[in-house]
XYZ file of C-alpha atoms in Angstrom:
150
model
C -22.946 -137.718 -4.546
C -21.908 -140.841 -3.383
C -23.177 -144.555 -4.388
C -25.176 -144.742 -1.342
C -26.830 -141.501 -1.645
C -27.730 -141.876 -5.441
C -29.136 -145.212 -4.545
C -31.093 -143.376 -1.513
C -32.236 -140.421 -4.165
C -32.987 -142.657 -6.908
C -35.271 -145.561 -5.369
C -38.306 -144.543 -3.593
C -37.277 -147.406 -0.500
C -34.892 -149.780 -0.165
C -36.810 -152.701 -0.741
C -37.584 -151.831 -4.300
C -33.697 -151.733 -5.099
C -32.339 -154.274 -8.202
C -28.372 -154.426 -7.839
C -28.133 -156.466 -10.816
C -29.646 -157.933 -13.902
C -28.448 -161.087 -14.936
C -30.870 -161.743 -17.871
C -33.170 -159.902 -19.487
C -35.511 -159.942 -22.415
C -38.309 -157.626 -22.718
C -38.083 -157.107 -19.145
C -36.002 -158.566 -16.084
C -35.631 -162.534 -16.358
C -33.056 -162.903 -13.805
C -30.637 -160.785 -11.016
C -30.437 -159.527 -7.280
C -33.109 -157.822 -5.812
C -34.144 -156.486 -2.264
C -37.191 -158.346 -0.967
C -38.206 -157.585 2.327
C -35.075 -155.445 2.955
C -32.560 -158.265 2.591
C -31.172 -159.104 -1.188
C -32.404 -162.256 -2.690
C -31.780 -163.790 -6.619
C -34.869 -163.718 -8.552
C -35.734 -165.450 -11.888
C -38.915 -165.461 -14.240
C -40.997 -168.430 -13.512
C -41.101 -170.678 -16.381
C -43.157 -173.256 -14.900
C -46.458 -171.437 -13.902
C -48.747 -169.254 -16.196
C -48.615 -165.724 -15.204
C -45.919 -162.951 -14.599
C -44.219 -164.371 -11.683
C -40.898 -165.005 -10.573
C -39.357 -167.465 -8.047
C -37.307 -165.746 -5.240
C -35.000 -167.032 -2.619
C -32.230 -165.278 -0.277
C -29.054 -164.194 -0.637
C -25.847 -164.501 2.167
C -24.201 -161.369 2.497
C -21.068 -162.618 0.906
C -22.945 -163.637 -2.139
C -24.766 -160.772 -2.777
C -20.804 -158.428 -2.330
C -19.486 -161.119 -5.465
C -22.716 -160.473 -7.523
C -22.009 -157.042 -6.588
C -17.943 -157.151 -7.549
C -18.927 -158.820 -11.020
C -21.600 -156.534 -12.062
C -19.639 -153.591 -11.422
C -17.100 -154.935 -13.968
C -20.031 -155.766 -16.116
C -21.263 -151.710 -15.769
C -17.577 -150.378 -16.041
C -17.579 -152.009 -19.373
C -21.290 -150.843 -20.182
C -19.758 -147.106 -19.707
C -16.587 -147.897 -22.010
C -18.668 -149.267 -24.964
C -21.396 -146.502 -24.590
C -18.453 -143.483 -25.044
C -16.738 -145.634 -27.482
C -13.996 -147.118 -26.080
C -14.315 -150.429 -26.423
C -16.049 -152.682 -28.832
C -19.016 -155.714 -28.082
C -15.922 -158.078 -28.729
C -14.772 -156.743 -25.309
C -17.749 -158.038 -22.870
C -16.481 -159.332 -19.736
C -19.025 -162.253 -20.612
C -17.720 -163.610 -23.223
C -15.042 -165.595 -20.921
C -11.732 -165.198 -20.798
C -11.667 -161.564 -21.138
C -11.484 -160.371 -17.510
C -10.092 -162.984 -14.840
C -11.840 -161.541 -12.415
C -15.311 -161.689 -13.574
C -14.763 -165.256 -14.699
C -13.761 -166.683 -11.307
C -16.815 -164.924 -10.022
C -19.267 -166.499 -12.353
C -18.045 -169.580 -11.199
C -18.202 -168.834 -7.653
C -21.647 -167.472 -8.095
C -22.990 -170.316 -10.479
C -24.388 -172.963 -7.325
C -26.221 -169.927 -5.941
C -28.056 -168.901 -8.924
C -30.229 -171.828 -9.457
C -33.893 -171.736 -7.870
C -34.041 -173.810 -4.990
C -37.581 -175.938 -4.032
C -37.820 -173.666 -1.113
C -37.906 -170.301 -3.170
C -41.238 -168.048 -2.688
C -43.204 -166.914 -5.855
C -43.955 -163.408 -6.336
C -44.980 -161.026 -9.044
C -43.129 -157.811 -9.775
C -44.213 -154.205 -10.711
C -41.506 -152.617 -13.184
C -40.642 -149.162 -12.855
C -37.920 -147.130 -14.442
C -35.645 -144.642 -12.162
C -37.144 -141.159 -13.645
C -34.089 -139.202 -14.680
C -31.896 -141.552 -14.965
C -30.250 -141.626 -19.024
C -27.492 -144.604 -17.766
C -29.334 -148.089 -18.293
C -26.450 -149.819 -16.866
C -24.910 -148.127 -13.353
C -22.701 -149.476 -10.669
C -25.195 -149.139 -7.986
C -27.932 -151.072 -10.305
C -29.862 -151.103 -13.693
C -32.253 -148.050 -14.116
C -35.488 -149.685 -12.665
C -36.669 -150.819 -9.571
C -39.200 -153.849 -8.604
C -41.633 -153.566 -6.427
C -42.485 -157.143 -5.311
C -45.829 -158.321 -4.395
C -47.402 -162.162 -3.419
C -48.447 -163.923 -6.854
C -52.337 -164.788 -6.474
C -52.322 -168.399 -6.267
């Protein structure tokens, strides 16, 4: 099965789809979503009481390099989980893999919140049958996005 037909099988609709996580602690803090069919950055609201998350749009181009660095990120997952390679390895850790570094700089101006970014809440779910936390085509959950009461 291809990427685009295990990301059709494993996500009830598109717009629920999380490419990547950038943070997380307890539950997502930060990554690329789809919102509204189109893939935008989202981050946990630190400012405002609640469970809710600011959200703002993604280019195109953008979201392909967020895509290109966490597939090196998830390559690596796969390699430590059978073994291969140790924590000392992560691509994060800088200077490690060329590629993903020049990415996270690349990336870095688009990932702060800008004053124009929406605030929404987010329902977690977990793909069912899914054992890989980390994939290519995305973590194992999904967020279903939904307008924060005000």
């Amino acid at each position: 099965m291809g990427d685009d037909a295990a990301a059709t099988h494993a996500f009830p609709c598109p717009d629920l789809r999380v490419y990547t996580e950038l943070e997380w602690y307890g539950e997502p803090w930060a990554g690329l979503a789809d919102i509204g069919g189109k893939p935008h950055y989202f981050e946990i609201d630190h400012s405002h009481q609640g469970d809710g998350y600011q959200v703002w749009p993604v280019g195109e181009a953008v979201a392909k390099l967020e895509r290109e660095q966490w597939a090196i990120y998830a390559r690596w997952y796969e390699r430590r989980e059978a073994g291969e390679v140790g924590q000392e390895s992560h691509p994060g850790h800088g200077g490690v893999d060329a590629r993903y570094d020049e990415l996270g700089l690349l990336l870095a101006p688009h990932r702060s919140a800008p004053d124009s970014a929406r605030r929404l809440r987010c329902e977690l779910r977990f793909v069912a049958d899914v054992d890989v936390r980390y994939r290519v085509e995305g973590p194992d959950y999904w967020l279903r996005w939904r307008p924060r009461p005000r």
